[in-house]
Amino acid sequence: MNAASRLTTPFHSHTSAAEVIDGVDLTGRRAVVTGGASGIGAETVRALALAGAEVTVATRRPEAAESLAAEIAAVRGAGSVRAEALDLGDLTSVDAFAQAWEGPLDILVANAGIMALPTREVGPGGWELQLATNYLGHFALTTALHTALRAAGSARVVLVGSGAHRNVPFDFDDPQFEGRPYDPWVAYGQSKTAMVLFAVGADRWAADGIAVNALNPGYILTNLQRHLDDDTMRAFGVMDDEGNLTPLPYYKTPAQGAATSVLLAASPLVKGVTGRYFEDNQEARVVEIDDEGPGGVARHALDRHAAERLWAYAADAVRR
């Protein structure tokens, strides 16, 4: 795509989720937000529910969403918030969640994720845990909920990615790090490349009225950094010598980080748009792997052949 064809909106990098959804009425709409009990996931839940949506928080610890549900329940005119158990690294848990769902589903936000596990870990399904949680579990969940999404008539799926995908094409020869040396950042970046390719491949659902887009929320300090040690945080410039977090000027608040998710989930400005990648509430520019400029979506993450190959790989993996 060229610059002239990229979709733009009147919002900017530090627009909040509430500002993006201002004036949008989601009464009667039903949404699922994975990892919606904290961080940008909680802000996504808050924005959708305050606009009237009925939101299900899908999380490994449903009790963690109780305070958010109580907060929303106290707001007149807001939609309801409830929590259900979901472990994306465990296919049995994913199947149970999908089978328990009844009726149409208007919005699915694949927000949950883990980052830079220091050592290679394997989940219950035998998958490397970053690929399992960030991508394969979400692929299994979304495909299992396809009928519910189609039944909505005009559904949206939002895939939360990361700028870390830019330098890491998907390794089809050894995606699980069974032979090559494990690298926490390569594993993370690969899982996020997979999320963008998922959006590209999911344009096959356009005829079902299902739009699927990916995004980079930007830099935000949340629980996502929980696996990083203090030395790494200091190297990133976001922790002082006393251990206090010190966000850099370009970092966003969680409410600002959730804005692009909410834009893709609910804004009329992106109605009918599918298979694309957004950041800072705009469609991102396409970049090459050696591009040193900020932001952008890597060309390898938009590759149609890779998207089809990955879809086949994931479909086979989640059947086992």
mmCIF file of C-alpha atoms in Angstrom:
data_model
loop_
_atom_site.group_PDB
_atom_site.id
_atom_site.type_symbol
_atom_site.label_atom_id
_atom_site.label_comp_id
_atom_site.label_asym_id
_atom_site.label_seq_id
_atom_site.Cartn_x
_atom_site.Cartn_y
_atom_site.Cartn_z
ATOM 1 C CA MET A 1 0.000 0.000 0.000
ATOM 2 C CA ASN A 2 1.205 3.545 -0.581
ATOM 3 C CA ALA A 3 0.926 6.515 1.757
ATOM 4 C CA ALA A 4 -2.017 7.966 -0.126
ATOM 5 C CA SER A 5 -4.099 4.808 0.388
ATOM 6 C CA ARG A 6 -3.486 4.505 4.133
ATOM 7 C CA LEU A 7 -6.521 5.120 6.302
ATOM 8 C CA THR A 8 -6.219 8.124 8.612
ATOM 9 C CA THR A 9 -8.371 9.354 11.485
ATOM 10 C CA PRO A 10 -8.613 12.670 13.373
ATOM 11 C CA PHE A 11 -7.042 11.079 16.449
ATOM 12 C CA HIS A 12 -3.381 11.056 17.481
ATOM 13 C CA SER A 13 -0.868 8.972 19.400
ATOM 14 C CA HIS A 14 -2.006 10.152 22.840
ATOM 15 C CA THR A 15 -5.758 10.191 22.266
ATOM 16 C CA SER A 16 -7.483 8.176 24.995
ATOM 17 C CA ALA A 17 -9.812 5.233 24.465
ATOM 18 C CA ALA A 18 -12.702 7.291 25.855
ATOM 19 C CA GLU A 19 -12.061 10.039 23.308
ATOM 20 C CA VAL A 20 -11.931 7.573 20.421
ATOM 21 C CA ILE A 21 -15.300 6.064 21.357
ATOM 22 C CA ASP A 22 -17.027 9.299 22.375
ATOM 23 C CA GLY A 23 -20.519 9.418 20.871
ATOM 24 C CA VAL A 24 -20.559 5.725 19.872
ATOM 25 C CA ASP A 25 -23.487 3.721 21.282
ATOM 26 C CA LEU A 26 -22.730 0.027 21.779
ATOM 27 C CA THR A 27 -25.956 -0.837 23.578
ATOM 28 C CA GLY A 28 -26.931 -4.391 22.689
ATOM 29 C CA ARG A 29 -23.446 -5.289 21.435
ATOM 30 C CA ARG A 30 -21.498 -8.146 23.016
ATOM 31 C CA ALA A 31 -17.731 -8.169 23.372
ATOM 32 C CA VAL A 32 -14.974 -10.451 24.645
ATOM 33 C CA VAL A 33 -11.627 -8.996 25.730
ATOM 34 C CA THR A 34 -8.855 -11.460 26.555
ATOM 35 C CA GLY A 35 -6.539 -10.311 29.317
ATOM 36 C CA GLY A 36 -9.079 -7.644 30.173
ATOM 37 C CA ALA A 37 -8.472 -7.512 33.915
ATOM 38 C CA SER A 38 -5.455 -5.187 33.841
ATOM 39 C CA GLY A 39 -3.417 -2.775 31.739
ATOM 40 C CA ILE A 40 -4.661 -1.781 28.315
ATOM 41 C CA GLY A 41 -7.080 -4.707 28.401
ATOM 42 C CA ALA A 42 -8.916 -3.224 31.385
ATOM 43 C CA GLU A 43 -9.034 0.173 29.686
ATOM 44 C CA THR A 44 -10.464 -1.485 26.582
ATOM 45 C CA VAL A 45 -13.134 -3.178 28.691
ATOM 46 C CA ARG A 46 -13.904 0.092 30.462
ATOM 47 C CA ALA A 47 -14.341 2.050 27.215
ATOM 48 C CA LEU A 48 -16.547 -0.571 25.543
ATOM 49 C CA ALA A 49 -18.731 -1.091 28.624
ATOM 50 C CA LEU A 50 -19.203 2.626 29.271
ATOM 51 C CA ALA A 51 -20.406 2.896 25.668
ATOM 52 C CA GLY A 52 -23.073 0.316 26.508
ATOM 53 C CA ALA A 53 -21.538 -2.994 25.429
ATOM 54 C CA GLU A 54 -21.923 -6.216 27.392
ATOM 55 C CA VAL A 55 -18.315 -7.240 27.956
ATOM 56 C CA THR A 56 -16.860 -10.589 28.976
ATOM 57 C CA VAL A 57 -13.358 -10.449 30.414
ATOM 58 C CA ALA A 58 -11.555 -13.659 29.448
ATOM 59 C CA THR A 59 -8.683 -14.149 31.868
ATOM 60 C CA ARG A 60 -6.733 -16.815 33.719
ATOM 61 C CA ARG A 61 -7.828 -15.278 37.027
ATOM 62 C CA PRO A 62 -11.466 -14.155 36.791
ATOM 63 C CA GLU A 63 -11.366 -12.785 40.332
ATOM 64 C CA ALA A 64 -8.900 -10.133 39.133
ATOM 65 C CA ALA A 65 -11.711 -8.483 37.171
ATOM 66 C CA GLU A 66 -14.128 -8.178 40.100
ATOM 67 C CA SER A 67 -13.245 -4.582 40.983
ATOM 68 C CA LEU A 68 -13.560 -3.473 37.346
ATOM 69 C CA ALA A 69 -16.950 -5.180 37.049
ATOM 70 C CA ALA A 70 -18.124 -3.469 40.251
ATOM 71 C CA GLU A 71 -16.894 -0.084 39.000
ATOM 72 C CA ILE A 72 -18.830 -0.417 35.738
ATOM 73 C CA ALA A 73 -21.943 -1.715 37.493
ATOM 74 C CA ALA A 74 -22.126 1.543 39.451
ATOM 75 C CA VAL A 75 -22.324 3.635 36.258
ATOM 76 C CA ARG A 76 -25.833 4.304 35.049
ATOM 77 C CA GLY A 77 -26.361 3.318 31.419
ATOM 78 C CA ALA A 78 -23.177 1.271 31.169
ATOM 79 C CA GLY A 79 -23.144 -2.263 29.858
ATOM 80 C CA SER A 80 -22.443 -5.213 32.118
ATOM 81 C CA VAL A 81 -18.994 -6.688 32.748
ATOM 82 C CA ARG A 82 -18.428 -10.301 33.745
ATOM 83 C CA ALA A 83 -15.358 -12.501 33.849
ATOM 84 C CA GLU A 84 -14.805 -16.044 32.610
ATOM 85 C CA ALA A 85 -11.768 -18.293 32.917
ATOM 86 C CA LEU A 86 -9.496 -18.618 29.888
ATOM 87 C CA ASP A 87 -5.918 -19.880 29.648
ATOM 88 C CA LEU A 88 -4.729 -19.275 26.092
ATOM 89 C CA GLY A 89 -1.808 -21.642 26.534
ATOM 90 C CA ASP A 90 -4.169 -24.542 27.246
ATOM 91 C CA LEU A 91 -6.293 -25.713 24.307
ATOM 92 C CA THR A 92 -8.708 -27.472 26.668
ATOM 93 C CA SER A 93 -9.425 -24.136 28.358
ATOM 94 C CA VAL A 94 -9.878 -22.398 25.004
ATOM 95 C CA ASP A 95 -12.314 -25.082 23.831
ATOM 96 C CA ALA A 96 -14.293 -24.864 27.068
ATOM 97 C CA PHE A 97 -14.653 -21.104 26.784
ATOM 98 C CA ALA A 98 -15.779 -21.262 23.143
ATOM 99 C CA GLN A 99 -18.233 -24.100 23.741
ATOM 100 C CA ALA A 100 -19.826 -22.228 26.637
ATOM 101 C CA TRP A 101 -20.435 -19.119 24.523
ATOM 102 C CA GLU A 102 -24.035 -18.690 23.394
ATOM 103 C CA GLY A 103 -25.412 -16.297 20.794
ATOM 104 C CA PRO A 104 -23.764 -13.736 18.526
ATOM 105 C CA LEU A 105 -20.456 -12.052 19.305
ATOM 106 C CA ASP A 106 -19.944 -8.535 17.947
ATOM 107 C CA ILE A 107 -16.415 -7.761 19.160
ATOM 108 C CA LEU A 108 -13.445 -9.947 20.052
ATOM 109 C CA VAL A 109 -10.311 -8.189 21.276
ATOM 110 C CA ALA A 110 -7.313 -10.533 21.402
ATOM 111 C CA ASN A 111 -5.411 -8.489 23.954
ATOM 112 C CA ALA A 112 -3.784 -10.977 26.358
ATOM 113 C CA GLY A 113 -0.080 -11.544 25.993
ATOM 114 C CA ILE A 114 3.244 -12.337 27.604
ATOM 115 C CA MET A 115 6.621 -10.868 26.713
ATOM 116 C CA ALA A 116 10.250 -11.945 26.746
ATOM 117 C CA LEU A 117 10.112 -14.993 28.994
ATOM 118 C CA PRO A 118 13.776 -15.392 30.005
ATOM 119 C CA THR A 119 13.849 -19.137 29.314
ATOM 120 C CA ARG A 120 11.906 -21.329 26.919
ATOM 121 C CA GLU A 121 8.721 -22.541 28.565
ATOM 122 C CA VAL A 122 6.193 -24.987 27.200
ATOM 123 C CA GLY A 123 2.467 -24.815 27.922
ATOM 124 C CA PRO A 124 0.015 -27.692 28.453
ATOM 125 C CA GLY A 125 -0.384 -28.121 24.706
ATOM 126 C CA GLY A 126 3.342 -28.582 24.159
ATOM 127 C CA TRP A 127 3.722 -25.175 22.500
ATOM 128 C CA GLU A 128 6.417 -22.612 23.267
ATOM 129 C CA LEU A 129 4.562 -20.370 25.680
ATOM 130 C CA GLN A 130 4.906 -16.990 23.965
ATOM 131 C CA LEU A 131 3.690 -18.375 20.639
ATOM 132 C CA ALA A 132 0.949 -20.271 22.484
ATOM 133 C CA THR A 133 -0.373 -17.342 24.500
ATOM 134 C CA ASN A 134 0.113 -14.525 22.041
ATOM 135 C CA TYR A 135 -0.910 -16.279 18.842
ATOM 136 C CA LEU A 136 -1.927 -19.954 18.753
ATOM 137 C CA GLY A 137 -4.374 -19.667 21.648
ATOM 138 C CA HIS A 138 -5.957 -16.605 20.066
ATOM 139 C CA PHE A 139 -6.138 -18.357 16.695
ATOM 140 C CA ALA A 140 -7.874 -21.325 18.337
ATOM 141 C CA LEU A 141 -10.283 -19.040 20.214
ATOM 142 C CA THR A 142 -11.156 -16.885 17.206
ATOM 143 C CA THR A 143 -11.728 -19.782 14.836
ATOM 144 C CA ALA A 144 -13.804 -21.588 17.479
ATOM 145 C CA LEU A 145 -15.965 -18.453 17.834
ATOM 146 C CA HIS A 146 -16.294 -17.942 14.077
ATOM 147 C CA THR A 147 -19.947 -19.026 14.041
ATOM 148 C CA ALA A 148 -20.791 -16.550 16.821
ATOM 149 C CA LEU A 149 -18.926 -13.766 15.033
ATOM 150 C CA ARG A 150 -20.676 -14.521 11.755
ATOM 151 C CA ALA A 151 -24.039 -14.529 13.513
ATOM 152 C CA ALA A 152 -23.463 -10.916 14.616
ATOM 153 C CA GLY A 153 -23.702 -9.809 10.986
ATOM 154 C CA SER A 154 -20.993 -7.153 11.302
ATOM 155 C CA ALA A 155 -18.366 -8.351 13.781
ATOM 156 C CA ARG A 156 -14.893 -7.055 14.495
ATOM 157 C CA VAL A 157 -11.814 -8.938 15.686
ATOM 158 C CA VAL A 158 -8.947 -6.870 17.068
ATOM 159 C CA LEU A 159 -5.488 -8.452 17.339
ATOM 160 C CA VAL A 160 -3.063 -6.657 19.659
ATOM 161 C CA GLY A 161 0.402 -6.874 18.177
ATOM 162 C CA SER A 162 3.673 -5.049 18.803
ATOM 163 C CA GLY A 163 6.354 -3.111 16.992
ATOM 164 C CA ALA A 164 8.652 -5.976 18.033
ATOM 165 C CA HIS A 165 7.405 -7.858 14.963
ATOM 166 C CA ARG A 166 9.375 -5.610 12.615
ATOM 167 C CA ASN A 167 12.678 -7.480 12.719
ATOM 168 C CA VAL A 168 11.395 -11.027 13.143
ATOM 169 C CA PRO A 169 9.788 -12.920 10.247
ATOM 170 C CA PHE A 170 7.928 -16.082 11.220
ATOM 171 C CA ASP A 171 10.271 -19.093 11.265
ATOM 172 C CA PHE A 172 8.313 -21.922 9.663
ATOM 173 C CA ASP A 173 11.246 -24.322 9.993
ATOM 174 C CA ASP A 174 11.391 -24.104 13.785
ATOM 175 C CA PRO A 175 8.606 -21.914 15.230
ATOM 176 C CA GLN A 176 8.757 -23.608 18.629
ATOM 177 C CA PHE A 177 12.553 -23.213 19.176
ATOM 178 C CA GLU A 178 12.987 -26.962 19.332
ATOM 179 C CA GLY A 179 16.261 -26.869 17.446
ATOM 180 C CA ARG A 180 17.472 -23.281 17.259
ATOM 181 C CA PRO A 181 18.653 -21.453 20.406
ATOM 182 C CA TYR A 182 15.834 -19.815 22.311
ATOM 183 C CA ASP A 183 15.873 -16.014 22.361
ATOM 184 C CA PRO A 184 13.167 -14.285 24.431
ATOM 185 C CA TRP A 185 12.863 -11.263 22.114
ATOM 186 C CA VAL A 186 12.912 -13.294 18.919
ATOM 187 C CA ALA A 187 10.187 -15.527 20.355
ATOM 188 C CA TYR A 188 8.125 -12.488 21.310
ATOM 189 C CA GLY A 189 8.631 -10.738 17.975
ATOM 190 C CA GLN A 190 7.739 -13.882 16.031
ATOM 191 C CA SER A 191 4.497 -14.297 17.992
ATOM 192 C CA LYS A 192 3.537 -10.722 17.121
ATOM 193 C CA THR A 193 4.420 -11.170 13.444
ATOM 194 C CA ALA A 194 2.024 -14.112 13.561
ATOM 195 C CA MET A 195 -0.760 -11.846 14.854
ATOM 196 C CA VAL A 196 -0.375 -9.483 11.890
ATOM 197 C CA LEU A 197 -0.308 -12.395 9.449
ATOM 198 C CA PHE A 198 -3.456 -13.693 11.160
ATOM 199 C CA ALA A 199 -5.241 -10.456 10.251
ATOM 200 C CA VAL A 200 -4.051 -10.728 6.650
ATOM 201 C CA GLY A 201 -5.246 -14.328 6.348
ATOM 202 C CA ALA A 202 -8.561 -13.590 8.039
ATOM 203 C CA ASP A 203 -9.776 -11.466 5.171
ATOM 204 C CA ARG A 204 -11.276 -14.785 4.019
ATOM 205 C CA TRP A 205 -14.029 -13.976 6.529
ATOM 206 C CA ALA A 206 -14.977 -10.648 4.954
ATOM 207 C CA ALA A 207 -17.957 -12.257 3.204
ATOM 208 C CA ASP A 208 -19.168 -13.379 6.654
ATOM 209 C CA GLY A 209 -19.227 -9.773 7.821
ATOM 210 C CA ILE A 210 -16.170 -10.262 10.044
ATOM 211 C CA ALA A 211 -13.441 -7.591 9.959
ATOM 212 C CA VAL A 212 -10.055 -8.523 11.445
ATOM 213 C CA ASN A 213 -7.283 -5.987 12.028
ATOM 214 C CA ALA A 214 -4.041 -5.893 14.014
ATOM 215 C CA LEU A 215 -2.390 -3.046 15.890
ATOM 216 C CA ASN A 216 0.568 -1.824 17.864
ATOM 217 C CA PRO A 217 -0.603 -0.119 21.088
ATOM 218 C CA GLY A 218 2.696 1.706 21.575
ATOM 219 C CA TYR A 219 4.902 1.959 24.657
ATOM 220 C CA ILE A 220 3.025 1.570 27.932
ATOM 221 C CA LEU A 221 4.204 0.416 31.355
ATOM 222 C CA THR A 222 1.928 -2.482 32.378
ATOM 223 C CA ASN A 223 2.196 -6.005 33.750
ATOM 224 C CA LEU A 224 3.511 -7.037 30.325
ATOM 225 C CA GLN A 225 7.006 -6.096 31.539
ATOM 226 C CA ARG A 226 6.821 -8.402 34.556
ATOM 227 C CA HIS A 227 9.394 -10.830 33.130
ATOM 228 C CA LEU A 228 12.025 -8.129 32.565
ATOM 229 C CA ASP A 229 14.695 -7.703 35.219
ATOM 230 C CA ASP A 230 15.656 -4.339 36.667
ATOM 231 C CA ASP A 231 18.832 -4.080 34.580
ATOM 232 C CA THR A 232 16.801 -4.460 31.389
ATOM 233 C CA MET A 233 14.272 -1.870 32.547
ATOM 234 C CA ARG A 234 17.125 0.541 33.326
ATOM 235 C CA ALA A 235 18.669 -0.136 29.906
ATOM 236 C CA PHE A 236 15.341 0.817 28.374
ATOM 237 C CA GLY A 237 15.493 4.062 30.358
ATOM 238 C CA VAL A 238 12.263 3.470 32.278
ATOM 239 C CA MET A 239 13.639 2.735 35.765
ATOM 240 C CA ASP A 240 15.900 4.831 37.968
ATOM 241 C CA ASP A 241 18.651 3.619 40.291
ATOM 242 C CA GLU A 242 16.182 3.299 43.185
ATOM 243 C CA GLY A 243 13.880 1.013 41.207
ATOM 244 C CA ASN A 244 11.192 3.607 40.476
ATOM 245 C CA LEU A 245 9.457 3.428 37.108
ATOM 246 C CA THR A 246 10.144 6.497 34.991
ATOM 247 C CA PRO A 247 8.152 6.493 31.728
ATOM 248 C CA LEU A 248 9.823 8.261 28.832
ATOM 249 C CA PRO A 249 8.014 11.240 27.233
ATOM 250 C CA TYR A 250 6.676 9.173 24.321
ATOM 251 C CA TYR A 251 5.207 6.477 26.591
ATOM 252 C CA LYS A 252 1.425 6.317 26.827
ATOM 253 C CA THR A 253 -0.931 5.786 29.714
ATOM 254 C CA PRO A 254 -2.927 2.537 29.605
ATOM 255 C CA ALA A 255 -6.003 4.541 28.539
ATOM 256 C CA GLN A 256 -4.040 5.978 25.611
ATOM 257 C CA GLY A 257 -2.537 2.593 24.813
ATOM 258 C CA ALA A 258 -6.027 1.096 24.543
ATOM 259 C CA ALA A 259 -7.235 3.745 22.092
ATOM 260 C CA THR A 260 -6.252 1.970 18.871
ATOM 261 C CA SER A 261 -7.850 -1.271 20.122
ATOM 262 C CA VAL A 262 -11.072 0.600 20.808
ATOM 263 C CA LEU A 263 -10.899 2.402 17.469
ATOM 264 C CA LEU A 264 -10.760 -0.920 15.629
ATOM 265 C CA ALA A 265 -13.369 -2.513 17.885
ATOM 266 C CA ALA A 266 -16.050 0.151 17.710
ATOM 267 C CA SER A 267 -15.394 3.289 15.687
ATOM 268 C CA PRO A 268 -17.505 3.910 12.559
ATOM 269 C CA LEU A 269 -14.358 5.399 10.987
ATOM 270 C CA VAL A 270 -13.005 1.907 10.270
ATOM 271 C CA LYS A 271 -16.257 0.185 9.336
ATOM 272 C CA GLY A 272 -15.639 -2.470 6.687
ATOM 273 C CA VAL A 273 -11.847 -2.229 6.997
ATOM 274 C CA THR A 274 -10.101 -5.598 7.352
ATOM 275 C CA GLY A 275 -6.669 -7.203 7.072
ATOM 276 C CA ARG A 276 -4.721 -4.097 8.077
ATOM 277 C CA TYR A 277 -2.337 -2.914 10.798
ATOM 278 C CA PHE A 278 -2.729 0.269 12.826
ATOM 279 C CA GLU A 279 -0.689 2.281 15.313
ATOM 280 C CA ASP A 280 -1.371 5.594 17.063
ATOM 281 C CA ASN A 281 -4.952 5.433 15.714
ATOM 282 C CA GLN A 282 -3.787 5.470 12.081
ATOM 283 C CA GLU A 283 -3.054 2.776 9.539
ATOM 284 C CA ALA A 284 0.702 2.169 9.671
ATOM 285 C CA ARG A 285 3.192 2.684 6.876
ATOM 286 C CA VAL A 286 4.868 -0.391 5.360
ATOM 287 C CA VAL A 287 8.564 -0.733 6.213
ATOM 288 C CA GLU A 288 11.421 -2.982 5.192
ATOM 289 C CA ILE A 289 13.281 -5.028 7.798
ATOM 290 C CA ASP A 290 16.289 -2.638 7.732
ATOM 291 C CA ASP A 291 14.204 0.542 8.056
ATOM 292 C CA GLU A 292 15.449 2.498 11.073
ATOM 293 C CA GLY A 293 12.518 4.909 11.253
ATOM 294 C CA PRO A 294 9.951 4.669 14.045
ATOM 295 C CA GLY A 295 6.792 2.582 13.787
ATOM 296 C CA GLY A 296 5.410 0.883 10.729
ATOM 297 C CA VAL A 297 4.385 -2.605 9.738
ATOM 298 C CA ALA A 298 6.994 -4.928 8.275
ATOM 299 C CA ARG A 299 6.454 -6.143 4.747
ATOM 300 C CA HIS A 300 7.095 -9.717 5.875
ATOM 301 C CA ALA A 301 4.066 -9.448 8.198
ATOM 302 C CA LEU A 302 1.796 -8.559 5.276
ATOM 303 C CA ASP A 303 3.017 -11.309 2.951
ATOM 304 C CA ARG A 304 0.010 -13.173 1.536
ATOM 305 C CA HIS A 305 1.873 -16.445 0.995
ATOM 306 C CA ALA A 306 3.202 -16.413 4.563
ATOM 307 C CA ALA A 307 -0.285 -15.623 5.894
ATOM 308 C CA GLU A 308 -1.788 -18.627 4.103
ATOM 309 C CA ARG A 309 1.060 -20.878 5.191
ATOM 310 C CA LEU A 310 0.713 -19.743 8.801
ATOM 311 C CA TRP A 311 -3.051 -20.275 8.763
ATOM 312 C CA ALA A 312 -2.521 -23.877 7.658
ATOM 313 C CA TYR A 313 0.168 -24.370 10.319
ATOM 314 C CA ALA A 314 -2.028 -22.977 13.102
ATOM 315 C CA ALA A 315 -5.126 -24.895 11.987
ATOM 316 C CA ASP A 316 -3.149 -28.114 12.143
ATOM 317 C CA ALA A 317 -1.586 -27.231 15.500
ATOM 318 C CA VAL A 318 -4.893 -26.507 17.252
ATOM 319 C CA ARG A 319 -6.455 -29.757 15.955
ATOM 320 C CA ARG A 320 -3.904 -31.905 17.778
#
